[in-house]
């Protein structure tokens, strides 16, 4: 087996050394304002305009999302200011806009409902403690280079999870839309309580909500780039101020404190109660952050680096926590607005943060006049976007099992609760992964006539060549403990049907072998030998070859029964089939 000697082995080690150097260079490093290094003067105008435009969307939505979490609206302002500012200093995504999101808000609200006494001061302290925990988890994950964890929730499961979040939020906000008060509980309880409260609905409140929804939908349809949330909020405040709608039972946000946020110290006694929720929120924060950053990255700018994004988002949460913010992350909608408005760097984020600060200092009294129904309408319109029937349909078209996973994730959120829904989403993703890798196909190969191309035999290519007495098999995907036994089971009937003298097992697509897989091959070789069948291994990469050589299987086979590729194995078989 001279082709599989030192040269490929050295190439592998050469690339490994290079990979080690790349790994060292890719370690987590933080450079504040790194985007300033190659800043260009023409970008300044674009960034300022984008920051102003994004602020018109981010600030009203931050107010609304604070109410989802059951927090005072000023917490939303603090979250649009501090995390946005800190991420702009340390983040690697040029257009990413960091504040809070619908998903993070509902998860935070569920966590806070379990630990807080319900008073505004206690809620703010608990929210800051939660944000601090989330930030610490994200920073630690970044330092441990766990950026790959975001991939543990599959896209279909994430679609179902977000749809469930959207349904829960809509049901949660409908009472505010109607001007009724209910005692909050489970999803089913809230739904039934809302129906029972319909006779007490306030018509002026409903009218305000319907009017706000109409504004948002019309602007979304005919002026998609316009800051619809800002317009809706401004009209709501104007209507309350001009017409005194409080006289007709239209509730408002109430007093919003003016001035810089005070330093908020965490309640250390809450850490033990909040850390499980913080783990889930940290996962969703990073998942949404990296998804938004990748979705809107341009080819001529640096690609977001997952581990540095973990640290930057973590620092944003820690800084926000100390100034009374709630957990934060990158938002897809606001990042889209930022990018479409022309953002080239994080200067746009600094502009948005500056406007949030200006709102805190100057506009707080006006925000206090905002109708609750207006905020509820904003929340509902943008939460409905999480429910995407077309995406469910696409998943069903591609693979029915993944559609079922999406439905299970959605049901987990709706029926069990949002925090429990994260656990369901992760478990479903891991079960789906196990399902996919536990039953890999094993292909019988043929050779395309007149070539050295080997491919799975099929009715589409009846002309492909086979070789009497030689059975060529190729497993698809990695072989490890979860599927090794199943692959062994699939091989047995193929051998019984072909009755070969030699089975050539092509492992060209297997980059690694673990003990269970190696044991399966060893036992398979023994059973084949008892039946008079010789096992050949083909296409071993240098790492797998070294592992096989060190095992009893390698001693049994010897180098003469291991081949660099199928072409070499077929040539060896054709040259002396009787001697095999």
Coordinates of C-alpha atoms in Angstrom, one line a residue:
X1 CA 0.0 0.0 0.0
X2 CA 2.8 2.4 -1.0
X3 CA 0.4 5.2 -2.0
X4 CA -0.7 5.6 1.6
X5 CA 2.8 6.2 2.9
X6 CA 4.5 9.2 4.3
X7 CA 3.5 11.8 1.8
X8 CA -0.2 12.0 2.6
X9 CA 0.7 11.6 6.3
X10 CA 3.1 14.5 6.1
X11 CA 0.6 16.7 4.3
X12 CA -1.9 16.0 7.0
X13 CA 0.6 17.1 9.7
X14 CA 1.6 20.1 7.7
X15 CA -2.0 21.3 7.5
X16 CA -2.4 20.5 11.2
X17 CA 0.5 22.7 12.1
X18 CA -0.9 25.5 9.9
X19 CA -4.3 24.9 11.6
X20 CA -2.6 25.3 15.0
X21 CA -1.2 28.6 14.0
X22 CA -4.5 29.6 12.7
X23 CA -6.1 28.5 15.9
X24 CA -3.6 30.6 17.9
X25 CA -4.3 33.6 15.7
X26 CA -8.0 33.0 16.0
X27 CA -8.0 33.1 19.8
X28 CA -10.5 35.4 21.5
X29 CA -9.1 38.9 21.4
X30 CA -10.9 42.2 22.0
X31 CA -10.0 45.4 20.2
X32 CA -12.2 48.3 21.0
X33 CA -13.4 50.2 18.0
X34 CA -11.5 47.8 15.7
X35 CA -13.7 49.0 12.8
X36 CA -12.0 52.5 13.0
X37 CA -8.8 51.0 11.5
X38 CA -10.1 51.1 8.0
X39 CA -12.8 53.7 8.4
X40 CA -13.5 55.8 5.3
X41 CA -14.8 59.4 5.3
X42 CA -17.7 58.7 2.9
X43 CA -19.1 56.2 5.3
X44 CA -19.7 58.8 8.0
X45 CA -22.8 60.3 6.4
X46 CA -24.2 56.8 5.8
X47 CA -23.6 55.6 9.3
X48 CA -25.2 58.7 10.9
X49 CA -28.3 58.4 8.7
X50 CA -28.5 54.6 9.5
X51 CA -28.1 55.2 13.2
X52 CA -30.9 57.8 13.2
X53 CA -33.2 55.6 11.2
X54 CA -32.5 52.5 13.3
X55 CA -33.2 54.6 16.5
X56 CA -36.6 55.4 15.2
X57 CA -37.4 51.6 15.2
X58 CA -35.2 50.4 18.1
X59 CA -36.4 52.9 20.8
X60 CA -40.2 52.4 20.4
X61 CA -39.7 48.6 20.2
X62 CA -37.4 48.6 23.2
X63 CA -40.2 50.3 25.2
X64 CA -42.7 47.7 24.0
X65 CA -40.4 44.8 24.7
X66 CA -39.9 46.0 28.3
X67 CA -43.6 45.6 28.8
X68 CA -43.4 42.0 27.5
X69 CA -41.0 41.3 30.3
X70 CA -43.3 43.0 32.8
X71 CA -40.7 45.7 33.4
X72 CA -41.1 49.5 33.5
X73 CA -40.7 51.1 30.0
X74 CA -37.6 53.0 31.0
X75 CA -35.7 49.6 31.3
X76 CA -36.2 49.3 27.5
X77 CA -34.6 52.7 27.0
X78 CA -31.6 51.7 29.2
X79 CA -31.3 48.5 27.1
X80 CA -31.3 50.4 23.9
X81 CA -28.6 52.7 25.2
X82 CA -25.9 50.7 27.3
X83 CA -25.7 47.3 25.5
X84 CA -25.9 49.1 22.1
X85 CA -23.0 51.3 23.1
X86 CA -20.8 48.5 24.5
X87 CA -21.4 46.2 21.6
X88 CA -20.4 49.0 19.2
X89 CA -17.0 49.1 21.0
X90 CA -16.2 45.4 21.0
X91 CA -18.4 43.6 18.4
X92 CA -17.2 42.1 15.1
X93 CA -20.4 42.5 13.1
X94 CA -20.4 45.9 11.3
X95 CA -24.3 46.4 11.0
X96 CA -25.5 44.5 14.0
X97 CA -28.0 46.4 16.2
X98 CA -28.0 45.2 19.8
X99 CA -30.9 45.9 22.2
X100 CA -33.5 43.4 23.4
X101 CA -35.7 41.2 21.2
X102 CA -39.1 39.7 21.4
X103 CA -37.7 36.3 22.3
X104 CA -35.3 37.5 25.0
X105 CA -38.1 39.7 26.5
X106 CA -40.6 36.9 26.9
X107 CA -38.0 34.6 28.3
X108 CA -36.8 37.3 30.8
X109 CA -40.4 37.9 31.8
X110 CA -41.0 34.3 32.5
X111 CA -37.9 34.1 34.6
X112 CA -38.7 37.3 36.5
X113 CA -42.2 36.2 37.3
X114 CA -40.8 33.2 39.2
X115 CA -38.5 35.3 41.5
X116 CA -39.8 38.8 41.9
X117 CA -42.2 40.2 44.4
X118 CA -43.8 42.3 41.6
X119 CA -42.8 45.8 42.8
X120 CA -41.1 47.9 40.1
X121 CA -37.9 48.2 42.2
X122 CA -37.7 44.5 42.8
X123 CA -38.4 43.8 39.1
X124 CA -35.6 46.1 38.0
X125 CA -33.1 44.6 40.4
X126 CA -34.1 41.1 39.4
X127 CA -33.8 42.0 35.7
X128 CA -30.3 43.5 36.2
X129 CA -29.3 40.4 38.1
X130 CA -30.5 38.2 35.2
X131 CA -28.7 40.4 32.6
X132 CA -25.5 40.1 34.7
X133 CA -25.8 36.3 34.8
X134 CA -26.5 36.2 31.0
X135 CA -23.5 38.4 30.3
X136 CA -21.2 36.3 32.5
X137 CA -22.3 33.1 30.9
X138 CA -21.7 34.6 27.4
X139 CA -18.3 35.9 28.3
X140 CA -17.3 32.6 29.8
X141 CA -18.6 30.7 26.8
X142 CA -16.6 33.0 24.5
X143 CA -13.3 32.5 26.5
X144 CA -13.9 28.7 26.4
X145 CA -14.4 29.0 22.6
X146 CA -18.0 27.6 22.7
X147 CA -19.3 29.6 19.7
X148 CA -20.3 26.4 18.0
X149 CA -23.0 25.8 20.6
X150 CA -25.3 28.1 18.7
X151 CA -25.6 25.4 16.0
X152 CA -27.1 23.0 18.5
X153 CA -30.7 24.2 17.8
X154 CA -31.6 23.2 14.3
X155 CA -33.3 25.7 12.0
X156 CA -36.7 23.8 11.9
X157 CA -36.7 23.6 15.7
X158 CA -35.9 27.3 15.9
X159 CA -38.8 28.1 13.5
X160 CA -41.2 26.2 15.8
X161 CA -39.7 27.7 19.0
X162 CA -40.1 31.2 17.7
X163 CA -43.6 30.5 16.4
X164 CA -44.6 29.3 19.9
X165 CA -43.0 32.5 21.4
X166 CA -45.1 34.6 18.9
X167 CA -48.3 32.9 19.9
X168 CA -47.6 33.3 23.6
X169 CA -46.8 37.0 23.3
X170 CA -49.9 37.7 21.2
X171 CA -52.2 36.0 23.8
X172 CA -50.3 37.8 26.6
X173 CA -50.8 41.3 25.0
X174 CA -54.4 41.0 23.9
X175 CA -55.8 42.0 27.4
X176 CA -53.9 45.3 27.1
X177 CA -55.3 45.7 23.6
X178 CA -58.8 45.3 25.0
X179 CA -58.2 47.4 28.1
X180 CA -59.0 44.5 30.5
X181 CA -57.0 43.1 33.4
X182 CA -56.5 39.4 34.0
X183 CA -54.5 37.4 36.5
X184 CA -51.6 35.9 34.5
X185 CA -51.0 32.2 34.5
X186 CA -50.3 29.5 31.9
X187 CA -51.0 30.0 28.2
X188 CA -54.4 28.2 28.5
X189 CA -55.3 30.1 31.6
X190 CA -54.5 33.5 29.9
X191 CA -56.5 32.5 26.8
X192 CA -59.6 31.5 28.8
X193 CA -59.3 34.5 31.1
X194 CA -59.2 36.8 28.1
X195 CA -62.3 35.3 26.6
X196 CA -64.1 35.7 30.0
X197 CA -63.0 39.4 30.2
X198 CA -64.3 40.3 26.7
X199 CA -67.6 41.9 28.1
X200 CA -65.5 44.3 30.1
X201 CA -63.4 45.5 27.1
X202 CA -62.9 49.3 26.7
X203 CA -64.1 50.5 23.3
X204 CA -61.9 53.6 23.3
X205 CA -58.9 51.4 24.2
X206 CA -59.8 48.9 21.4
X207 CA -60.2 51.8 19.0
X208 CA -56.8 53.2 19.8
X209 CA -55.2 49.7 19.4
X210 CA -57.0 49.1 16.1
X211 CA -55.9 52.5 14.8
X212 CA -52.3 51.8 15.8
X213 CA -52.3 48.4 14.2
X214 CA -53.7 49.9 11.0
X215 CA -50.9 52.5 10.9
X216 CA -48.3 49.9 11.4
X217 CA -49.7 47.6 8.7
X218 CA -50.3 50.3 6.1
X219 CA -46.8 51.7 6.6
X220 CA -45.3 48.2 6.4
X221 CA -47.1 47.7 3.1
X222 CA -46.6 51.0 1.4
X223 CA -43.6 52.5 3.2
X224 CA -41.5 49.6 4.4
X225 CA -38.4 51.8 5.1
X226 CA -40.3 54.3 7.2
X227 CA -40.0 54.1 11.0
X228 CA -43.5 52.8 11.5
X229 CA -43.1 52.2 15.3
X230 CA -42.0 55.8 15.9
X231 CA -44.9 57.2 13.9
X232 CA -47.4 54.9 15.8
X233 CA -46.0 55.9 19.2
X234 CA -45.9 59.6 18.3
X235 CA -49.6 59.5 17.2
X236 CA -50.6 57.6 20.3
X237 CA -48.8 60.2 22.6
X238 CA -50.3 63.1 20.5
X239 CA -53.8 61.7 20.8
X240 CA -53.5 61.3 24.5
X241 CA -52.2 64.8 24.9
X242 CA -54.7 66.5 22.6
X243 CA -57.9 64.6 23.4
X244 CA -57.3 63.6 27.0
X245 CA -58.2 60.0 26.3
X246 CA -57.5 59.0 29.9
X247 CA -61.0 60.4 30.7
X248 CA -62.4 57.5 28.6
X249 CA -60.5 54.8 30.3
X250 CA -57.5 54.6 28.0
X251 CA -54.6 53.6 30.3
X252 CA -51.1 55.1 29.8
X253 CA -47.6 54.0 30.6
X254 CA -47.4 56.4 33.5
X255 CA -44.5 58.3 35.0
X256 CA -41.2 57.6 33.4
X257 CA -38.1 58.9 35.4
X258 CA -35.9 61.5 33.7
X259 CA -32.2 61.4 33.8
X260 CA -29.3 58.9 33.6
X261 CA -30.0 55.5 34.9
X262 CA -28.7 54.8 38.4
X263 CA -26.1 52.1 39.1
X264 CA -28.1 48.9 39.8
X265 CA -26.4 46.3 42.0
X266 CA -27.4 42.7 41.5
X267 CA -29.3 40.8 44.2
X268 CA -26.8 37.9 44.9
X269 CA -29.5 35.9 46.6
X270 CA -31.3 35.5 43.3
X271 CA -28.4 33.9 41.4
X272 CA -29.3 30.3 42.4
X273 CA -32.9 30.8 41.2
X274 CA -32.0 32.7 38.0
X275 CA -29.1 30.8 36.6
X276 CA -31.1 28.1 34.7
X277 CA -33.1 30.7 33.0
X278 CA -30.0 32.8 32.3
X279 CA -28.5 29.7 30.5
X280 CA -31.4 29.5 28.1
X281 CA -31.6 33.3 27.6
X282 CA -27.8 33.4 26.9
X283 CA -28.2 30.6 24.3
X284 CA -31.1 32.5 22.5
X285 CA -29.3 35.8 22.8
X286 CA -26.2 34.4 21.1
X287 CA -28.2 32.4 18.5
X288 CA -30.1 35.5 17.4
X289 CA -27.0 37.7 17.5
X290 CA -24.9 35.5 15.3
X291 CA -27.8 34.8 13.0
X292 CA -28.5 38.5 12.5
X293 CA -24.8 39.3 12.1
X294 CA -24.2 36.6 9.5
X295 CA -27.5 37.4 7.6
X296 CA -26.5 41.0 6.9
X297 CA -22.7 40.7 6.6
X298 CA -21.4 41.9 3.2
X299 CA -18.6 40.2 1.3
X300 CA -16.2 43.2 1.6
X301 CA -16.3 43.3 5.4
X302 CA -15.1 41.0 8.2
X303 CA -17.1 38.0 8.9
X304 CA -18.6 37.9 12.5
X305 CA -16.4 35.7 14.7
X306 CA -18.6 33.6 17.0
X307 CA -16.3 33.5 20.0
X308 CA -15.7 37.2 20.0
X309 CA -19.4 37.8 19.5
X310 CA -20.0 35.8 22.6
X311 CA -17.6 38.0 24.6
X312 CA -18.8 41.3 23.1
X313 CA -22.5 40.4 23.7
X314 CA -21.6 39.3 27.2
X315 CA -19.9 42.5 28.0
X316 CA -22.9 44.4 26.6
X317 CA -25.1 42.5 29.0
X318 CA -22.8 43.0 32.0
X319 CA -22.5 46.8 31.3
X320 CA -26.3 47.0 30.8
X321 CA -27.0 45.2 34.0
X322 CA -25.0 47.7 36.1
X323 CA -27.2 50.5 34.7
X324 CA -30.5 48.8 35.0
X325 CA -31.0 47.2 31.6
X326 CA -32.6 43.9 30.8
X327 CA -30.9 41.0 28.9
X328 CA -29.9 42.0 25.4
X329 CA -28.9 40.6 22.1
X330 CA -28.7 41.3 18.4
X331 CA -32.1 41.8 16.7
X332 CA -32.8 40.7 13.1
X333 CA -35.4 43.4 12.3
X334 CA -33.5 46.3 13.7
X335 CA -30.2 45.1 12.1
X336 CA -32.1 44.9 8.8
X337 CA -33.3 48.5 9.2
X338 CA -29.7 49.5 10.1
X339 CA -28.2 47.8 7.0
X340 CA -30.9 48.9 4.6
X341 CA -30.5 52.5 5.8
X342 CA -26.8 52.3 4.8
X343 CA -24.8 51.4 7.9
X344 CA -21.2 50.5 7.1
X345 CA -19.8 50.3 10.7
X346 CA -20.7 50.3 14.3
X347 CA -20.7 54.1 14.3
X348 CA -24.3 53.7 13.4
X349 CA -24.8 51.8 16.6
X350 CA -23.1 54.6 18.6
X351 CA -25.5 57.1 16.9
X352 CA -28.5 54.9 17.9
X353 CA -27.2 54.7 21.5
X354 CA -26.8 58.5 21.6
X355 CA -30.4 59.0 20.5
X356 CA -31.5 56.5 23.2
X357 CA -29.6 58.6 25.8
X358 CA -31.2 61.8 24.5
X359 CA -34.6 60.2 24.8
X360 CA -33.8 59.2 28.4
X361 CA -32.7 62.7 29.3
X362 CA -35.3 64.8 27.4
X363 CA -38.3 62.9 26.3
X364 CA -39.2 60.8 29.3
X365 CA -42.3 62.9 30.3
X366 CA -43.8 62.5 26.8
X367 CA -43.2 58.7 26.9
X368 CA -45.3 58.6 30.1
X369 CA -48.3 59.7 28.0
X370 CA -48.1 56.7 25.7
X371 CA -51.2 54.5 25.7
X372 CA -50.7 50.9 26.9
X373 CA -52.8 49.8 23.9
X374 CA -50.3 51.5 21.5
X375 CA -47.4 49.5 23.0
X376 CA -49.4 46.3 22.9
X377 CA -50.3 46.9 19.3
X378 CA -46.6 47.4 18.4
X379 CA -45.7 44.2 20.3
X380 CA -48.4 42.2 18.6
X381 CA -47.7 43.4 15.0
X382 CA -44.0 42.5 15.4
X383 CA -44.5 39.3 17.3
X384 CA -46.9 37.9 14.7
X385 CA -43.9 38.0 12.4
X386 CA -42.4 35.2 14.4
X387 CA -45.2 32.9 13.2
X388 CA -44.3 32.0 9.7
X389 CA -46.7 29.4 8.1
X390 CA -44.7 29.6 4.8
X391 CA -41.6 28.4 6.6
X392 CA -43.5 25.5 8.2
X393 CA -44.7 24.6 4.7
X394 CA -41.2 24.7 3.3
X395 CA -40.0 22.5 6.1
X396 CA -42.8 20.0 5.4
X397 CA -42.0 20.0 1.7
X398 CA -38.3 19.2 2.4
X399 CA -38.7 16.6 5.2
X400 CA -41.7 15.5 7.1
X401 CA -39.8 14.5 10.3
X402 CA -38.3 18.0 10.6
X403 CA -41.8 19.5 10.3
X404 CA -42.8 17.3 13.3
X405 CA -39.8 18.6 15.2
X406 CA -40.9 22.2 14.5
X407 CA -44.4 21.4 15.8
X408 CA -43.1 19.7 18.9
X409 CA -40.9 22.8 19.7
X410 CA -43.9 25.1 19.2
X411 CA -46.1 23.0 21.4
X412 CA -43.4 22.9 24.0
X413 CA -43.4 26.7 24.3
X414 CA -47.2 27.0 24.2
X415 CA -48.1 24.2 26.6
X416 CA -45.2 24.0 28.9
X417 CA -44.0 27.6 29.1
X418 CA -41.3 29.7 27.4
X419 CA -38.3 28.6 29.6
X420 CA -39.3 25.0 29.5
X421 CA -39.7 25.5 25.7
X422 CA -36.0 26.2 25.4
X423 CA -35.3 22.8 27.0
X424 CA -37.7 21.2 24.7
X425 CA -36.1 22.9 21.7
X426 CA -32.6 21.7 22.7
X427 CA -33.8 18.2 23.4
X428 CA -35.7 18.0 20.2
X429 CA -32.7 19.3 18.2
X430 CA -30.5 16.7 19.8
X431 CA -33.0 13.9 19.2
X432 CA -33.4 15.0 15.6
X433 CA -29.6 14.9 15.2
X434 CA -29.4 11.5 16.8
X435 CA -32.2 10.3 14.5
X436 CA -30.4 11.6 11.4
X437 CA -27.0 10.1 12.3
X438 CA -28.2 6.8 13.8
X439 CA -29.4 5.3 10.5
X440 CA -26.9 6.3 7.8
X441 CA -27.2 4.7 4.3
X442 CA -24.7 2.1 3.2
X443 CA -24.3 2.2 -0.6
X444 CA -23.3 -0.7 -2.9
X445 CA -20.9 0.9 -5.4
X446 CA -20.3 0.4 -9.1
X447 CA -17.8 1.9 -11.5
X448 CA -18.9 4.2 -14.3
X449 CA -17.8 2.6 -17.6
X450 CA -14.6 4.0 -19.1
X451 CA -13.6 5.9 -15.9
X452 CA -12.3 5.6 -12.4
X453 CA -15.5 7.1 -10.9
X454 CA -17.2 4.9 -8.3
X455 CA -20.8 5.8 -7.3
X456 CA -23.8 4.1 -5.6
X457 CA -25.5 1.7 -7.9
X458 CA -29.0 2.7 -9.0
X459 CA -31.7 2.0 -11.6
X460 CA -30.6 5.3 -13.3
X461 CA -27.2 3.8 -14.1
X462 CA -27.7 0.1 -15.0
X463 CA -24.6 0.3 -17.1
X464 CA -22.2 0.7 -14.1
X465 CA -19.7 -2.0 -13.8
X466 CA -19.5 -4.6 -11.0
X467 CA -16.9 -7.2 -10.4
X468 CA -17.8 -10.8 -9.7
X469 CA -16.7 -11.8 -6.3
X470 CA -16.0 -8.2 -5.2
X471 CA -18.5 -6.2 -3.2
X472 CA -17.7 -2.5 -2.8
X473 CA -19.6 -0.7 0.1
X474 CA -19.5 2.9 1.2
X475 CA -21.2 4.2 4.4
X476 CA -22.5 7.7 4.2
X477 CA -21.3 10.0 7.1
X478 CA -19.4 9.4 10.2
X479 CA -19.3 6.0 12.0
X480 CA -19.4 6.2 15.8
X481 CA -21.2 4.7 18.8
X482 CA -24.7 5.9 17.8
X483 CA -24.7 4.2 14.4
X484 CA -21.9 1.6 14.3
X485 CA -24.2 -1.3 15.2
X486 CA -26.8 -0.2 12.7
X487 CA -24.2 0.0 9.9
X488 CA -23.1 -3.5 10.8
X489 CA -26.7 -4.7 10.6
X490 CA -27.1 -3.2 7.1
X491 CA -23.9 -4.8 5.8
X492 CA -25.0 -8.4 6.6
X493 CA -27.9 -8.7 4.1
X494 CA -25.8 -7.1 1.4
X495 CA -23.1 -9.7 1.9
X496 CA -25.7 -12.5 2.0
X497 CA -27.1 -11.4 -1.3
X498 CA -23.8 -10.9 -3.1
X499 CA -21.9 -13.8 -1.7
X500 CA -18.5 -12.1 -2.4
X501 CA -15.0 -13.3 -2.0
X502 CA -13.9 -9.8 -1.0
X503 CA -15.7 -7.0 0.6
X504 CA -14.0 -3.6 0.0
X505 CA -15.2 -1.1 2.6
X506 CA -14.6 2.4 1.4
X507 CA -14.1 4.8 4.4
X508 CA -13.0 7.8 2.3
X509 CA -15.7 9.9 3.8
X510 CA -14.9 8.9 7.4
X511 CA -12.6 11.5 9.0
X512 CA -12.4 9.8 12.4
X513 CA -13.0 6.4 14.0
X514 CA -13.8 5.9 17.7
X515 CA -13.6 2.8 19.7
X516 CA -17.2 1.5 19.1
X517 CA -16.8 1.8 15.3
X518 CA -13.4 0.1 15.4
X519 CA -14.8 -2.7 17.5
X520 CA -17.7 -3.1 15.0
X521 CA -15.2 -3.4 12.1
X522 CA -13.1 -5.9 14.1
X523 CA -16.1 -8.1 14.8
X524 CA -17.3 -7.7 11.1
X525 CA -13.9 -8.9 9.9
X526 CA -14.1 -12.0 12.1
X527 CA -17.6 -12.9 10.9
X528 CA -16.6 -12.4 7.3
X529 CA -13.5 -14.5 7.7
X530 CA -15.6 -17.3 9.1
X531 CA -17.8 -17.1 6.0
X532 CA -14.8 -17.2 3.7
X533 CA -15.0 -13.5 2.9
X534 CA -11.9 -11.2 3.0
X535 CA -12.3 -7.7 4.3
X536 CA -10.4 -4.8 2.6
X537 CA -10.4 -1.3 4.0
X538 CA -10.2 1.5 1.4
X539 CA -9.6 5.3 1.5
X540 CA -8.3 5.6 5.1
X541 CA -7.1 9.1 5.9
X542 CA -3.7 9.3 7.8
X543 CA -5.4 9.7 11.2
X544 CA -7.7 6.8 10.7
X545 CA -4.9 4.7 9.2
X546 CA -2.8 5.3 12.3
X547 CA -5.6 4.3 14.6
X548 CA -6.3 1.1 12.7
X549 CA -2.6 0.2 12.6
X550 CA -2.5 0.4 16.4
X551 CA -5.5 -1.9 16.9
X552 CA -5.9 -5.7 16.7
X553 CA -7.8 -5.1 13.4
X554 CA -4.7 -3.6 11.9
X555 CA -2.6 -6.5 12.9
X556 CA -5.1 -8.9 11.4
X557 CA -5.4 -7.1 8.1
X558 CA -1.9 -6.0 7.5
X559 CA -1.0 -3.2 5.0
X560 CA -1.7 -5.5 2.1
X561 CA -5.5 -5.4 2.8
X562 CA -5.7 -1.6 3.1
X563 CA -5.8 0.5 -0.1
X564 CA -5.5 4.2 -0.9
X565 CA -8.6 4.2 -3.1
X566 CA -11.0 2.0 -4.9
X567 CA -9.2 2.2 -8.2
X568 CA -6.1 0.6 -6.5
X569 CA -8.3 -2.1 -4.8
X570 CA -10.0 -3.0 -8.0
X571 CA -6.7 -3.2 -9.8
X572 CA -5.4 -5.5 -7.1
X573 CA -8.5 -7.7 -7.3
X574 CA -8.4 -8.0 -11.1
X575 CA -4.8 -8.8 -11.2
X576 CA -5.1 -11.9 -9.0
X577 CA -8.7 -12.7 -7.9
X578 CA -7.9 -16.3 -7.3
X579 CA -5.1 -15.5 -4.9
X580 CA -7.4 -13.4 -2.7

